């Protein structure tokens, strides 16, 4: 049987793209993204015992990651204070950077997404993951109908930002 730490490390390593996407949406610099990445991993570890398997691990991971990012983003002091756990060998998990070409292609999209409010950012991020509205609603903590309405509004805003019409 796998130890809790081993199971956690394997789950994080195989799903770390989720954390990278959250970090990219909420942070501008590589240093801030790395700090947020570590903070999200810490929060995932602290709440790992609360994951009961009622939803997909990735859905739960999005919820913890988005809540951590939004909480830190809203604080006046934007520095991320991380706590270290002395016996946590899983903190050797390293963030793998995205391919630079891929990053460059997404730069404009991310710049537009960053102009959206916190909930709209989360909705768009989950939408880009091709999650069904039911999972999006569950992750954000709203009804499926409300998720659809908010998503349509967010997509309209994003389209207007990406394709401004001359006046």
Short mmCIF file of C-alpha atoms in Angstrom, two decimals:
data_model
loop_
_atom_site.label_atom_id
_atom_site.label_comp_id
_atom_site.label_asym_id
_atom_site.label_seq_id
_atom_site.Cartn_x
_atom_site.Cartn_y
_atom_site.Cartn_z
CA UNK A 1 0.00 0.00 0.00
CA UNK A 2 1.25 3.46 -0.90
CA UNK A 3 2.04 5.95 1.80
CA UNK A 4 -0.02 9.10 1.99
CA UNK A 5 2.99 11.20 0.91
CA UNK A 6 3.72 8.96 -2.08
CA UNK A 7 0.10 9.00 -3.21
CA UNK A 8 -0.06 12.78 -2.84
CA UNK A 9 3.20 13.32 -4.73
CA UNK A 10 2.08 11.10 -7.61
CA UNK A 11 -1.30 12.84 -7.86
CA UNK A 12 0.31 16.30 -7.83
CA UNK A 13 2.97 15.38 -10.37
CA UNK A 14 0.44 13.88 -12.77
CA UNK A 15 -1.97 16.83 -12.40
CA UNK A 16 0.41 19.74 -11.95
CA UNK A 17 -0.74 21.33 -15.21
CA UNK A 18 -3.86 22.39 -13.31
CA UNK A 19 -1.77 24.30 -10.78
CA UNK A 20 0.34 25.86 -13.55
CA UNK A 21 -2.79 27.16 -15.27
CA UNK A 22 -4.14 28.68 -12.08
CA UNK A 23 -0.75 30.31 -11.40
CA UNK A 24 -0.52 31.67 -14.94
CA UNK A 25 -3.97 33.25 -14.69
CA UNK A 26 -3.35 34.95 -11.34
CA UNK A 27 0.38 35.87 -11.45
CA UNK A 28 2.44 37.98 -13.83
CA UNK A 29 6.03 37.04 -13.00
CA UNK A 30 7.76 33.66 -12.95
CA UNK A 31 8.72 34.26 -9.31
CA UNK A 32 5.14 34.99 -8.28
CA UNK A 33 3.94 31.93 -10.21
CA UNK A 34 6.50 29.74 -8.44
CA UNK A 35 5.49 31.14 -5.03
CA UNK A 36 1.81 30.56 -5.79
CA UNK A 37 2.57 27.07 -7.10
CA UNK A 38 4.24 26.17 -3.80
CA UNK A 39 1.43 27.75 -1.77
CA UNK A 40 -1.20 25.78 -3.70
CA UNK A 41 0.75 22.54 -3.20
CA UNK A 42 0.95 23.33 0.51
CA UNK A 43 -2.80 23.99 0.71
CA UNK A 44 -3.49 20.79 -1.24
CA UNK A 45 -1.38 18.85 1.24
CA UNK A 46 -3.05 20.47 4.25
CA UNK A 47 -6.48 19.55 2.90
CA UNK A 48 -5.55 16.19 1.34
CA UNK A 49 -7.24 14.28 4.15
CA UNK A 50 -10.49 16.07 3.32
CA UNK A 51 -10.50 14.65 -0.23
CA UNK A 52 -12.99 11.81 0.01
CA UNK A 53 -13.25 10.95 -3.67
CA UNK A 54 -16.80 12.29 -4.03
CA UNK A 55 -15.57 14.26 -7.04
CA UNK A 56 -12.66 13.79 -9.43
CA UNK A 57 -9.27 14.60 -7.94
CA UNK A 58 -8.77 17.22 -10.66
CA UNK A 59 -12.04 18.97 -9.73
CA UNK A 60 -11.03 19.06 -6.08
CA UNK A 61 -7.55 20.26 -7.06
CA UNK A 62 -9.02 23.10 -9.12
CA UNK A 63 -11.23 24.15 -6.22
CA UNK A 64 -8.33 24.28 -3.74
CA UNK A 65 -6.02 25.95 -6.28
CA UNK A 66 -8.53 28.61 -7.31
CA UNK A 67 -9.55 29.34 -3.72
CA UNK A 68 -5.89 29.71 -2.72
CA UNK A 69 -5.12 31.98 -5.67
CA UNK A 70 -8.20 34.14 -5.20
CA UNK A 71 -7.58 34.49 -1.46
CA UNK A 72 -3.97 35.53 -2.00
CA UNK A 73 -4.84 37.75 -4.95
CA UNK A 74 -7.35 39.68 -2.89
CA UNK A 75 -4.95 40.37 -0.05
CA UNK A 76 -3.45 43.83 0.00
CA UNK A 77 0.01 42.41 0.54
CA UNK A 78 0.47 40.39 -2.62
CA UNK A 79 3.49 38.46 -1.37
CA UNK A 80 2.93 34.79 -0.76
CA UNK A 81 4.03 33.56 2.64
CA UNK A 82 4.61 29.84 2.49
CA UNK A 83 4.89 27.53 5.44
CA UNK A 84 7.39 24.73 5.39
CA UNK A 85 6.72 21.28 6.70
CA UNK A 86 9.93 19.69 7.92
CA UNK A 87 8.93 16.10 7.19
CA UNK A 88 7.26 16.80 3.82
CA UNK A 89 9.46 15.08 1.26
CA UNK A 90 6.79 15.88 -1.36
CA UNK A 91 7.93 19.51 -1.28
CA UNK A 92 10.69 18.39 -3.58
CA UNK A 93 8.08 18.54 -6.33
CA UNK A 94 9.40 20.99 -8.86
CA UNK A 95 7.36 23.13 -11.14
CA UNK A 96 7.97 22.28 -14.80
CA UNK A 97 7.79 25.40 -16.93
CA UNK A 98 5.61 25.42 -20.00
CA UNK A 99 7.22 25.36 -23.40
CA UNK A 100 8.25 28.92 -24.32
CA UNK A 101 6.54 28.78 -27.73
CA UNK A 102 3.33 27.65 -26.09
CA UNK A 103 3.63 30.42 -23.50
CA UNK A 104 4.06 33.02 -26.21
CA UNK A 105 0.92 31.88 -28.03
CA UNK A 106 -1.12 32.15 -24.86
CA UNK A 107 0.22 35.53 -23.77
CA UNK A 108 -2.52 37.61 -25.40
CA UNK A 109 -5.26 35.26 -24.22
CA UNK A 110 -3.98 35.36 -20.65
CA UNK A 111 -3.66 39.15 -20.76
CA UNK A 112 -7.33 39.37 -21.70
CA UNK A 113 -8.36 36.78 -19.11
CA UNK A 114 -6.53 38.75 -16.40
CA UNK A 115 -8.83 41.69 -17.09
CA UNK A 116 -11.85 39.60 -16.04
CA UNK A 117 -13.04 39.46 -12.43
CA UNK A 118 -12.03 36.57 -10.15
CA UNK A 119 -15.08 34.39 -10.80
CA UNK A 120 -14.98 34.97 -14.56
CA UNK A 121 -11.29 34.00 -14.62
CA UNK A 122 -12.04 30.77 -12.80
CA UNK A 123 -14.96 30.01 -15.13
CA UNK A 124 -12.88 30.58 -18.26
CA UNK A 125 -10.00 28.50 -16.90
CA UNK A 126 -12.32 25.57 -16.21
CA UNK A 127 -14.06 26.05 -19.57
CA UNK A 128 -10.71 25.88 -21.35
CA UNK A 129 -10.20 22.53 -19.63
CA UNK A 130 -13.36 21.27 -21.39
CA UNK A 131 -15.05 20.54 -18.09
CA UNK A 132 -18.81 20.07 -18.27
CA UNK A 133 -20.94 22.82 -16.72
CA UNK A 134 -21.90 20.46 -13.90
CA UNK A 135 -18.22 20.12 -12.87
CA UNK A 136 -17.57 23.84 -13.36
CA UNK A 137 -20.53 24.69 -11.13
CA UNK A 138 -19.38 22.21 -8.50
CA UNK A 139 -15.82 23.54 -8.52
CA UNK A 140 -16.88 27.20 -8.25
CA UNK A 141 -19.66 26.45 -5.79
CA UNK A 142 -22.61 27.80 -7.80
CA UNK A 143 -25.58 26.22 -9.57
CA UNK A 144 -25.19 24.83 -13.06
CA UNK A 145 -27.67 27.39 -14.43
CA UNK A 146 -25.74 30.22 -12.78
CA UNK A 147 -22.48 28.82 -14.20
CA UNK A 148 -23.96 28.87 -17.72
CA UNK A 149 -25.19 32.44 -17.38
CA UNK A 150 -21.91 33.69 -15.91
CA UNK A 151 -19.93 31.76 -18.53
CA UNK A 152 -21.85 33.34 -21.40
CA UNK A 153 -21.22 36.79 -19.96
CA UNK A 154 -17.52 36.05 -19.42
CA UNK A 155 -17.11 34.69 -22.97
CA UNK A 156 -18.82 37.76 -24.40
CA UNK A 157 -16.49 40.06 -22.42
CA UNK A 158 -13.46 38.05 -23.51
CA UNK A 159 -14.50 38.14 -27.18
CA UNK A 160 -14.96 41.91 -27.00
CA UNK A 161 -11.49 42.33 -25.48
CA UNK A 162 -9.85 40.07 -28.04
CA UNK A 163 -11.70 41.51 -31.06
CA UNK A 164 -12.47 45.15 -30.35
CA UNK A 165 -14.88 46.72 -32.82
CA UNK A 166 -13.88 50.09 -34.28
CA UNK A 167 -16.15 52.91 -33.15
#
